[in-house]
Amino acid sequence: MKSIEHIDPIFERLFSKINPQIADSFTDEQLKAIQRGFGSQVGARHSLDIRVSVPIPGLRFYLVLLAGSERRSQQRLQNEKGIYPLFNTGNIIFLTGFLAILLSCSFTIFSFLWSSFSPISTSAYPTSIPWIFDKSECEHTSRTWRNEKCWDDQHSPTF
């Protein structure tokens, strides 16, 4: 490959896939023009750029999330709609799972927050005491013997 100053790694990787005889036929001016074309992509960083390999045994899986200001032309946007449709089987499964997880997490968080702001009932509820089996022991502890069970009328739900 001919010498070019400041070789872009993306350009170098793609250029290395070109047949060496064809690559040698490019003039320095052509190489610089091609590199400028690739170079315009290097400086275009996204505001949000998350690239993660997901370690699933037996699968090679990755996830990319990009966001930023839209700089693509209307023509390119129309072309990419056909190449990368939003509603396909994989996307629908992923979005459904993501929304299910989001809703269940939201429900859990809001339930927790709601319960922390709701007043706790201080009412007493009668409950049977399972370790007291006779009437005299029950009445000795100031409880009520009823239906062959010892009942505590002052049991707190926060106990």
CSV table of N, CA and C in Angstrom, one decimal:
chain,number,residue,atom,x,y,z
A,1,MET,N,0.9,-1.2,0.0
A,1,MET,CA,0.0,0.0,0.0
A,1,MET,C,0.9,1.2,0.0
A,2,LYS,N,0.5,2.2,-0.7
A,2,LYS,CA,1.3,3.5,-0.8
A,2,LYS,C,1.2,4.2,0.5
A,3,SER,N,2.2,5.1,0.7
A,3,SER,CA,2.3,5.8,1.9
A,3,SER,C,1.3,7.0,2.0
A,4,ILE,N,0.6,7.0,3.0
A,4,ILE,CA,-0.4,8.1,3.3
A,4,ILE,C,-0.2,8.5,4.7
A,5,GLU,N,0.0,9.8,4.9
A,5,GLU,CA,0.2,10.3,6.3
A,5,GLU,C,-1.1,10.2,7.1
A,6,HIS,N,-1.0,9.9,8.4
A,6,HIS,CA,-2.2,9.8,9.3
A,6,HIS,C,-3.3,8.9,8.7
A,7,ILE,N,-3.0,7.6,8.7
A,7,ILE,CA,-3.9,6.6,8.1
A,7,ILE,C,-5.0,6.4,9.2
A,8,ASP,N,-6.2,6.5,8.7
A,8,ASP,CA,-7.4,6.2,9.6
A,8,ASP,C,-7.5,4.7,9.7
A,9,PRO,N,-7.7,4.1,10.9
A,9,PRO,CA,-7.8,2.7,11.1
A,9,PRO,C,-9.0,2.1,10.3
A,10,ILE,N,-10.1,2.8,10.2
A,10,ILE,CA,-11.3,2.2,9.5
A,10,ILE,C,-10.9,2.2,8.0
A,11,PHE,N,-10.3,3.2,7.5
A,11,PHE,CA,-9.9,3.3,6.1
A,11,PHE,C,-8.9,2.2,5.8
A,12,GLU,N,-7.9,2.0,6.7
A,12,GLU,CA,-6.9,1.0,6.5
A,12,GLU,C,-7.5,-0.4,6.5
A,13,ARG,N,-8.4,-0.7,7.4
A,13,ARG,CA,-9.0,-2.0,7.4
A,13,ARG,C,-9.8,-2.3,6.2
A,14,LEU,N,-10.6,-1.3,5.7
A,14,LEU,CA,-11.4,-1.6,4.5
A,14,LEU,C,-10.5,-1.6,3.2
A,15,PHE,N,-9.5,-0.8,3.2
A,15,PHE,CA,-8.5,-0.7,2.1
A,15,PHE,C,-7.7,-2.0,2.0
A,16,SER,N,-7.5,-2.7,3.1
A,16,SER,CA,-6.7,-3.9,3.1
A,16,SER,C,-7.5,-5.1,2.5
A,17,LYS,N,-8.8,-4.9,2.3
A,17,LYS,CA,-9.6,-6.0,1.7
A,17,LYS,C,-9.6,-5.8,0.2
A,18,ILE,N,-9.1,-4.8,-0.3
A,18,ILE,CA,-9.0,-4.6,-1.8
A,18,ILE,C,-7.9,-5.4,-2.4
A,19,ASN,N,-8.1,-6.0,-3.5
A,19,ASN,CA,-7.1,-6.7,-4.2
A,19,ASN,C,-5.8,-5.9,-4.3
A,20,PRO,N,-4.6,-6.4,-3.9
A,20,PRO,CA,-3.4,-5.6,-3.9
A,20,PRO,C,-3.1,-5.0,-5.2
A,21,GLN,N,-3.4,-5.7,-6.3
A,21,GLN,CA,-3.1,-5.1,-7.7
A,21,GLN,C,-3.9,-3.9,-7.9
A,22,ILE,N,-5.2,-3.9,-7.5
A,22,ILE,CA,-6.1,-2.8,-7.7
A,22,ILE,C,-5.6,-1.7,-6.7
A,23,ALA,N,-5.3,-2.0,-5.5
A,23,ALA,CA,-4.9,-1.0,-4.5
A,23,ALA,C,-3.6,-0.3,-5.0
A,24,ASP,N,-2.7,-0.9,-5.6
A,24,ASP,CA,-1.5,-0.3,-6.1
A,24,ASP,C,-1.8,0.6,-7.3
A,25,SER,N,-2.9,0.4,-8.0
A,25,SER,CA,-3.2,1.3,-9.1
A,25,SER,C,-3.7,2.6,-8.8
A,26,PHE,N,-4.1,2.9,-7.5
A,26,PHE,CA,-4.6,4.2,-7.1
A,26,PHE,C,-3.5,5.2,-7.1
A,27,THR,N,-3.7,6.4,-7.5
A,27,THR,CA,-2.7,7.4,-7.4
A,27,THR,C,-2.8,8.0,-6.0
A,28,ASP,N,-1.8,8.8,-5.6
A,28,ASP,CA,-1.8,9.4,-4.3
A,28,ASP,C,-2.9,10.3,-4.1
A,29,GLU,N,-3.3,11.0,-5.2
A,29,GLU,CA,-4.4,12.0,-5.1
A,29,GLU,C,-5.7,11.2,-4.9
A,30,GLN,N,-5.9,10.1,-5.6
A,30,GLN,CA,-7.1,9.2,-5.4
A,30,GLN,C,-7.2,8.7,-3.9
A,31,LEU,N,-6.0,8.2,-3.4
A,31,LEU,CA,-6.0,7.7,-2.1
A,31,LEU,C,-6.3,8.8,-1.0
A,32,LYS,N,-5.8,10.0,-1.2
A,32,LYS,CA,-6.1,11.1,-0.3
A,32,LYS,C,-7.6,11.5,-0.4
A,33,ALA,N,-8.2,11.4,-1.6
A,33,ALA,CA,-9.6,11.8,-1.7
A,33,ALA,C,-10.5,10.7,-1.0
A,34,ILE,N,-10.1,9.4,-1.2
A,34,ILE,CA,-10.8,8.3,-0.5
A,34,ILE,C,-10.7,8.5,1.0
A,35,GLN,N,-9.4,8.8,1.5
A,35,GLN,CA,-9.2,8.9,2.9
A,35,GLN,C,-10.0,10.1,3.5
A,36,ARG,N,-10.1,11.2,2.7
A,36,ARG,CA,-10.9,12.3,3.2
A,36,ARG,C,-12.3,11.9,3.3
A,37,GLY,N,-12.8,11.1,2.4
A,37,GLY,CA,-14.2,10.6,2.5
A,37,GLY,C,-14.4,9.8,3.8
A,38,PHE,N,-13.5,8.9,4.1
A,38,PHE,CA,-13.6,8.1,5.4
A,38,PHE,C,-13.3,9.0,6.6
A,39,GLY,N,-12.4,10.0,6.4
A,39,GLY,CA,-12.1,10.9,7.5
A,39,GLY,C,-13.3,11.7,8.0
A,40,SER,N,-14.2,12.0,7.1
A,40,SER,CA,-15.4,12.8,7.6
A,40,SER,C,-16.2,12.0,8.6
A,41,GLN,N,-16.1,10.7,8.5
A,41,GLN,CA,-16.9,9.8,9.5
A,41,GLN,C,-16.2,9.8,10.9
A,42,VAL,N,-14.9,9.9,10.9
A,42,VAL,CA,-14.1,9.7,12.1
A,42,VAL,C,-14.4,10.9,13.1
A,43,GLY,N,-14.5,12.1,12.6
A,43,GLY,CA,-14.8,13.2,13.5
A,43,GLY,C,-16.2,13.3,14.0
A,44,ALA,N,-17.1,12.6,13.3
A,44,ALA,CA,-18.5,12.7,13.6
A,44,ALA,C,-18.9,11.8,14.8
A,45,ARG,N,-18.7,12.3,16.0
A,45,ARG,CA,-18.9,11.5,17.2
A,45,ARG,C,-20.4,11.6,17.6
A,46,HIS,N,-21.0,10.6,18.2
A,46,HIS,CA,-22.3,10.6,18.6
A,46,HIS,C,-22.4,11.1,20.1
A,47,SER,N,-23.5,11.8,20.5
A,47,SER,CA,-23.6,12.3,21.8
A,47,SER,C,-23.7,11.1,22.8
A,48,LEU,N,-24.4,10.0,22.3
A,48,LEU,CA,-24.5,8.8,23.1
A,48,LEU,C,-23.9,7.7,22.2
A,49,ASP,N,-22.9,7.0,22.7
A,49,ASP,CA,-22.3,5.9,21.9
A,49,ASP,C,-21.9,4.8,22.9
A,50,ILE,N,-22.8,3.8,23.0
A,50,ILE,CA,-22.6,2.6,23.8
A,50,ILE,C,-22.5,1.4,23.0
A,51,ARG,N,-21.4,0.7,23.1
A,51,ARG,CA,-21.1,-0.5,22.3
A,51,ARG,C,-20.7,-1.6,23.3
A,52,VAL,N,-21.5,-2.6,23.4
A,52,VAL,CA,-21.3,-3.7,24.4
A,52,VAL,C,-21.4,-5.1,23.8
A,53,SER,N,-20.4,-5.9,24.1
A,53,SER,CA,-20.5,-7.3,23.8
A,53,SER,C,-21.2,-8.0,24.9
A,54,VAL,N,-22.2,-8.8,24.6
A,54,VAL,CA,-23.0,-9.4,25.6
A,54,VAL,C,-22.5,-10.9,25.7
A,55,PRO,N,-22.0,-11.2,26.9
A,55,PRO,CA,-21.5,-12.6,27.1
A,55,PRO,C,-22.5,-13.7,27.3
A,56,ILE,N,-23.0,-14.2,26.2
A,56,ILE,CA,-24.0,-15.3,26.3
A,56,ILE,C,-23.3,-16.5,25.8
A,57,PRO,N,-23.1,-17.5,26.6
A,57,PRO,CA,-22.4,-18.7,26.2
A,57,PRO,C,-23.0,-19.4,24.9
A,58,GLY,N,-22.1,-19.6,24.0
A,58,GLY,CA,-22.5,-20.2,22.7
A,58,GLY,C,-23.0,-19.2,21.7
A,59,LEU,N,-23.1,-18.0,22.0
A,59,LEU,CA,-23.6,-17.0,21.1
A,59,LEU,C,-22.6,-15.8,21.0
A,60,ARG,N,-22.4,-15.3,19.8
A,60,ARG,CA,-21.6,-14.1,19.7
A,60,ARG,C,-22.7,-12.9,19.5
A,61,PHE,N,-22.9,-12.1,20.5
A,61,PHE,CA,-23.9,-11.1,20.5
A,61,PHE,C,-23.4,-9.8,21.0
A,62,TYR,N,-23.8,-8.7,20.3
A,62,TYR,CA,-23.4,-7.4,20.7
A,62,TYR,C,-24.6,-6.5,20.7
A,63,LEU,N,-24.5,-5.3,21.4
A,63,LEU,CA,-25.6,-4.3,21.4
A,63,LEU,C,-24.9,-3.0,21.2
A,64,VAL,N,-25.5,-2.2,20.3
A,64,VAL,CA,-25.0,-0.8,20.0
A,64,VAL,C,-26.2,0.1,20.2
A,65,LEU,N,-25.9,1.2,20.9
A,65,LEU,CA,-26.9,2.3,21.1
A,65,LEU,C,-26.2,3.6,20.8
A,66,LEU,N,-26.7,4.2,19.7
A,66,LEU,CA,-26.2,5.5,19.3
A,66,LEU,C,-27.3,6.6,19.3
A,67,ALA,N,-26.9,7.8,19.6
A,67,ALA,CA,-27.9,8.9,19.6
A,67,ALA,C,-27.1,10.2,19.4
A,68,GLY,N,-27.7,11.1,18.7
A,68,GLY,CA,-27.0,12.4,18.5
A,68,GLY,C,-27.9,13.2,17.5
A,69,SER,N,-27.3,14.3,17.1
A,69,SER,CA,-28.1,15.2,16.2
A,69,SER,C,-28.1,14.5,14.8
A,70,GLU,N,-29.2,14.6,14.1
A,70,GLU,CA,-29.4,14.0,12.8
A,70,GLU,C,-28.7,14.8,11.7
A,71,ARG,N,-27.8,14.2,11.0
A,71,ARG,CA,-27.0,14.9,10.0
A,71,ARG,C,-27.2,14.2,8.6
A,72,ARG,N,-28.0,13.1,8.6
A,72,ARG,CA,-28.2,12.4,7.3
A,72,ARG,C,-29.2,13.2,6.4
A,73,SER,N,-29.0,13.1,5.1
A,73,SER,CA,-29.9,13.7,4.2
A,73,SER,C,-31.2,13.0,4.1
A,74,GLN,N,-32.2,13.6,3.6
A,74,GLN,CA,-33.5,13.0,3.5
A,74,GLN,C,-33.4,11.8,2.5
A,75,GLN,N,-32.6,11.9,1.5
A,75,GLN,CA,-32.5,10.8,0.5
A,75,GLN,C,-31.8,9.6,1.3
A,76,ARG,N,-30.8,9.8,2.1
A,76,ARG,CA,-30.2,8.7,2.8
A,76,ARG,C,-31.1,8.1,3.8
A,77,LEU,N,-31.9,8.9,4.5
A,77,LEU,CA,-32.9,8.4,5.5
A,77,LEU,C,-33.9,7.5,4.8
A,78,GLN,N,-34.4,7.9,3.6
A,78,GLN,CA,-35.3,7.1,2.8
A,78,GLN,C,-34.7,5.7,2.4
A,79,ASN,N,-33.4,5.8,2.0
A,79,ASN,CA,-32.7,4.6,1.6
A,79,ASN,C,-32.5,3.6,2.7
A,80,GLU,N,-32.2,4.2,3.9
A,80,GLU,CA,-31.9,3.3,5.1
A,80,GLU,C,-33.2,2.8,5.7
A,81,LYS,N,-34.4,3.4,5.4
A,81,LYS,CA,-35.6,2.8,5.9
A,81,LYS,C,-35.8,1.4,5.3
A,82,GLY,N,-35.5,1.3,4.0
A,82,GLY,CA,-35.6,0.0,3.3
A,82,GLY,C,-34.5,-1.0,3.8
A,83,ILE,N,-33.4,-0.5,4.1
A,83,ILE,CA,-32.3,-1.4,4.5
A,83,ILE,C,-32.4,-1.8,6.0
A,84,TYR,N,-32.8,-0.9,6.9
A,84,TYR,CA,-32.9,-1.2,8.3
A,84,TYR,C,-34.3,-0.8,8.8
A,85,PRO,N,-35.3,-1.7,8.5
A,85,PRO,CA,-36.7,-1.4,8.9
A,85,PRO,C,-36.8,-1.5,10.4
A,86,LEU,N,-37.6,-0.6,11.0
A,86,LEU,CA,-37.8,-0.6,12.5
A,86,LEU,C,-38.6,-1.8,12.9
A,87,PHE,N,-39.6,-2.2,12.1
A,87,PHE,CA,-40.5,-3.3,12.6
A,87,PHE,C,-40.2,-4.5,11.8
A,88,ASN,N,-39.3,-5.3,12.4
A,88,ASN,CA,-39.0,-6.7,11.9
A,88,ASN,C,-39.1,-7.6,13.1
A,89,THR,N,-39.0,-8.9,12.9
A,89,THR,CA,-39.2,-9.8,14.0
A,89,THR,C,-38.3,-9.6,15.2
A,90,GLY,N,-37.0,-9.5,14.9
A,90,GLY,CA,-36.0,-9.3,16.0
A,90,GLY,C,-36.2,-8.0,16.8
A,91,ASN,N,-36.5,-6.9,16.1
A,91,ASN,CA,-36.8,-5.6,16.8
A,91,ASN,C,-38.0,-5.7,17.6
A,92,ILE,N,-39.1,-6.3,17.1
A,92,ILE,CA,-40.3,-6.4,17.8
A,92,ILE,C,-40.1,-7.2,19.1
A,93,ILE,N,-39.4,-8.4,19.0
A,93,ILE,CA,-39.2,-9.2,20.2
A,93,ILE,C,-38.3,-8.4,21.2
A,94,PHE,N,-37.3,-7.7,20.7
A,94,PHE,CA,-36.5,-7.0,21.6
A,94,PHE,C,-37.3,-5.8,22.3
A,95,LEU,N,-38.0,-5.1,21.5
A,95,LEU,CA,-38.8,-3.9,22.1
A,95,LEU,C,-39.9,-4.4,23.0
A,96,THR,N,-40.5,-5.6,22.7
A,96,THR,CA,-41.5,-6.1,23.6
A,96,THR,C,-40.9,-6.5,25.0
A,97,GLY,N,-39.8,-7.2,24.9
A,97,GLY,CA,-39.1,-7.6,26.1
A,97,GLY,C,-38.6,-6.4,26.9
A,98,PHE,N,-38.0,-5.4,26.2
A,98,PHE,CA,-37.5,-4.2,26.9
A,98,PHE,C,-38.7,-3.5,27.6
A,99,LEU,N,-39.8,-3.3,26.9
A,99,LEU,CA,-40.9,-2.6,27.5
A,99,LEU,C,-41.5,-3.4,28.7
A,100,ALA,N,-41.5,-4.8,28.6
A,100,ALA,CA,-42.0,-5.6,29.7
A,100,ALA,C,-41.1,-5.4,30.9
A,101,ILE,N,-39.8,-5.4,30.7
A,101,ILE,CA,-38.9,-5.2,31.8
A,101,ILE,C,-39.0,-3.8,32.4
A,102,LEU,N,-39.1,-2.8,31.5
A,102,LEU,CA,-39.3,-1.4,31.9
A,102,LEU,C,-40.6,-1.2,32.7
A,103,LEU,N,-41.7,-1.8,32.3
A,103,LEU,CA,-43.0,-1.7,33.0
A,103,LEU,C,-42.9,-2.4,34.4
A,104,SER,N,-42.3,-3.6,34.4
A,104,SER,CA,-42.2,-4.3,35.7
A,104,SER,C,-41.3,-3.6,36.7
A,105,CYS,N,-40.2,-3.0,36.2
A,105,CYS,CA,-39.3,-2.2,37.1
A,105,CYS,C,-40.0,-1.0,37.5
A,106,SER,N,-40.7,-0.3,36.6
A,106,SER,CA,-41.5,0.9,37.0
A,106,SER,C,-42.5,0.6,38.0
A,107,PHE,N,-43.3,-0.5,37.8
A,107,PHE,CA,-44.3,-0.9,38.8
A,107,PHE,C,-43.7,-1.1,40.1
A,108,THR,N,-42.6,-1.9,40.2
A,108,THR,CA,-42.0,-2.2,41.4
A,108,THR,C,-41.5,-0.9,42.2
A,109,ILE,N,-40.9,0.0,41.4
A,109,ILE,CA,-40.4,1.2,42.0
A,109,ILE,C,-41.5,2.1,42.5
A,110,PHE,N,-42.6,2.3,41.7
A,110,PHE,CA,-43.7,3.1,42.1
A,110,PHE,C,-44.5,2.5,43.3
A,111,SER,N,-44.6,1.1,43.3
A,111,SER,CA,-45.2,0.5,44.4
A,111,SER,C,-44.4,0.7,45.7
A,112,PHE,N,-43.1,0.6,45.6
A,112,PHE,CA,-42.3,0.8,46.8
A,112,PHE,C,-42.4,2.3,47.3
A,113,LEU,N,-42.4,3.2,46.3
A,113,LEU,CA,-42.5,4.6,46.7
A,113,LEU,C,-43.9,4.9,47.3
A,114,TRP,N,-44.9,4.4,46.7
A,114,TRP,CA,-46.3,4.6,47.2
A,114,TRP,C,-46.4,4.0,48.6
A,115,SER,N,-45.9,2.8,48.8
A,115,SER,CA,-46.0,2.2,50.2
A,115,SER,C,-45.2,3.0,51.2
A,116,SER,N,-44.1,3.6,50.8
A,116,SER,CA,-43.4,4.4,51.8
A,116,SER,C,-44.0,5.7,52.2
A,117,PHE,N,-44.9,6.2,51.3
A,117,PHE,CA,-45.7,7.4,51.6
A,117,PHE,C,-47.0,7.1,52.2
A,118,SER,N,-47.5,5.9,52.1
A,118,SER,CA,-48.8,5.6,52.6
A,118,SER,C,-48.7,5.3,54.1
A,119,PRO,N,-49.7,5.8,54.9
A,119,PRO,CA,-49.6,5.6,56.4
A,119,PRO,C,-49.8,4.1,56.7
A,120,ILE,N,-49.0,3.6,57.7
A,120,ILE,CA,-49.1,2.2,58.1
A,120,ILE,C,-50.3,2.1,59.1
A,121,SER,N,-51.1,1.1,58.9
A,121,SER,CA,-52.3,0.9,59.7
A,121,SER,C,-51.8,0.5,61.1
A,122,THR,N,-52.4,1.2,62.1
A,122,THR,CA,-52.0,0.8,63.5
A,122,THR,C,-53.2,0.1,64.2
A,123,SER,N,-54.1,-0.4,63.4
A,123,SER,CA,-55.3,-1.1,63.9
A,123,SER,C,-54.8,-2.5,64.4
A,124,ALA,N,-55.4,-3.0,65.5
A,124,ALA,CA,-55.1,-4.3,66.0
A,124,ALA,C,-56.1,-5.3,65.4
A,125,TYR,N,-55.5,-6.5,65.1
A,125,TYR,CA,-56.3,-7.6,64.5
A,125,TYR,C,-56.2,-8.8,65.4
A,126,PRO,N,-57.4,-9.5,65.6
A,126,PRO,CA,-57.3,-10.7,66.4
A,126,PRO,C,-56.6,-11.8,65.6
A,127,THR,N,-55.8,-12.5,66.4
A,127,THR,CA,-55.1,-13.7,65.8
A,127,THR,C,-54.9,-14.8,66.8
A,128,SER,N,-54.9,-16.0,66.3
A,128,SER,CA,-54.7,-17.1,67.3
A,128,SER,C,-53.2,-17.3,67.6
A,129,ILE,N,-53.0,-17.7,68.8
A,129,ILE,CA,-51.6,-17.9,69.3
A,129,ILE,C,-51.4,-19.4,69.2
A,130,PRO,N,-50.5,-19.9,68.3
A,130,PRO,CA,-50.4,-21.3,68.0
A,130,PRO,C,-49.7,-22.1,69.1
A,131,TRP,N,-48.9,-21.5,70.0
A,131,TRP,CA,-48.2,-22.2,71.0
A,131,TRP,C,-48.9,-22.4,72.3
A,132,ILE,N,-50.1,-21.8,72.4
A,132,ILE,CA,-50.9,-22.0,73.7
A,132,ILE,C,-52.0,-22.9,73.4
A,133,PHE,N,-52.0,-24.0,74.1
A,133,PHE,CA,-53.0,-25.1,73.8
A,133,PHE,C,-54.1,-25.3,74.9
A,134,ASP,N,-54.0,-24.6,76.0
A,134,ASP,CA,-55.1,-24.8,77.0
A,134,ASP,C,-55.6,-23.4,77.5
A,135,LYS,N,-56.9,-23.5,78.0
A,135,LYS,CA,-57.6,-22.3,78.4
A,135,LYS,C,-57.0,-21.6,79.5
A,136,SER,N,-56.5,-22.3,80.5
A,136,SER,CA,-55.9,-21.6,81.7
A,136,SER,C,-54.7,-20.8,81.3
A,137,GLU,N,-53.8,-21.4,80.5
A,137,GLU,CA,-52.6,-20.7,80.1
A,137,GLU,C,-53.0,-19.5,79.3
A,138,CYS,N,-54.0,-19.6,78.4
A,138,CYS,CA,-54.4,-18.5,77.6
A,138,CYS,C,-55.0,-17.3,78.4
A,139,GLU,N,-55.8,-17.6,79.4
A,139,GLU,CA,-56.4,-16.6,80.2
A,139,GLU,C,-55.4,-16.0,81.1
A,140,HIS,N,-54.4,-16.8,81.5
A,140,HIS,CA,-53.3,-16.3,82.4
A,140,HIS,C,-52.5,-15.2,81.6
A,141,THR,N,-52.4,-15.2,80.3
A,141,THR,CA,-51.7,-14.2,79.5
A,141,THR,C,-52.6,-13.1,79.0
A,142,SER,N,-53.8,-13.0,79.6
A,142,SER,CA,-54.7,-11.9,79.3
A,142,SER,C,-55.2,-12.0,77.9
A,143,ARG,N,-55.4,-13.2,77.4
A,143,ARG,CA,-56.0,-13.4,76.1
A,143,ARG,C,-57.3,-14.1,76.2
A,144,THR,N,-58.0,-14.4,75.1
A,144,THR,CA,-59.4,-14.9,75.1
A,144,THR,C,-59.3,-16.4,74.5
A,145,TRP,N,-60.0,-17.3,75.2
A,145,TRP,CA,-60.1,-18.7,74.8
A,145,TRP,C,-61.4,-18.8,74.0
A,146,ARG,N,-61.3,-19.1,72.7
A,146,ARG,CA,-62.5,-19.3,71.9
A,146,ARG,C,-62.3,-20.3,70.8
A,147,ASN,N,-63.3,-21.2,70.6
A,147,ASN,CA,-63.2,-22.2,69.5
A,147,ASN,C,-61.9,-23.1,69.7
A,148,GLU,N,-61.6,-23.4,70.9
A,148,GLU,CA,-60.5,-24.3,71.2
A,148,GLU,C,-59.1,-23.7,70.8
A,149,LYS,N,-59.1,-22.3,70.8
A,149,LYS,CA,-57.9,-21.6,70.4
A,149,LYS,C,-57.7,-20.4,71.3
A,150,CYS,N,-56.5,-20.0,71.5
A,150,CYS,CA,-56.2,-18.8,72.3
A,150,CYS,C,-56.1,-17.6,71.3
A,151,TRP,N,-56.9,-16.6,71.6
A,151,TRP,CA,-56.9,-15.4,70.7
A,151,TRP,C,-56.3,-14.2,71.4
A,152,ASP,N,-55.5,-13.5,70.6
A,152,ASP,CA,-54.9,-12.2,71.1
A,152,ASP,C,-55.6,-11.1,70.2
A,153,ASP,N,-56.4,-10.3,70.9
A,153,ASP,CA,-57.1,-9.3,70.2
A,153,ASP,C,-56.3,-8.0,70.0
A,154,GLN,N,-55.1,-7.9,70.4
A,154,GLN,CA,-54.3,-6.8,70.3
A,154,GLN,C,-53.1,-7.0,69.4
A,155,HIS,N,-53.2,-8.0,68.5
A,155,HIS,CA,-52.1,-8.3,67.6
A,155,HIS,C,-51.9,-7.2,66.6
A,156,SER,N,-50.7,-6.7,66.4
A,156,SER,CA,-50.4,-5.6,65.5
A,156,SER,C,-49.8,-6.2,64.2
A,157,PRO,N,-50.3,-5.7,63.0
A,157,PRO,CA,-49.8,-6.2,61.7
A,157,PRO,C,-48.3,-5.9,61.5
A,158,THR,N,-47.8,-4.9,62.2
A,158,THR,CA,-46.4,-4.6,62.1
A,158,THR,C,-45.5,-5.5,62.9
A,159,PHE,N,-46.0,-6.4,63.7
A,159,PHE,CA,-45.3,-7.3,64.6
A,159,PHE,C,-44.4,-8.2,63.8
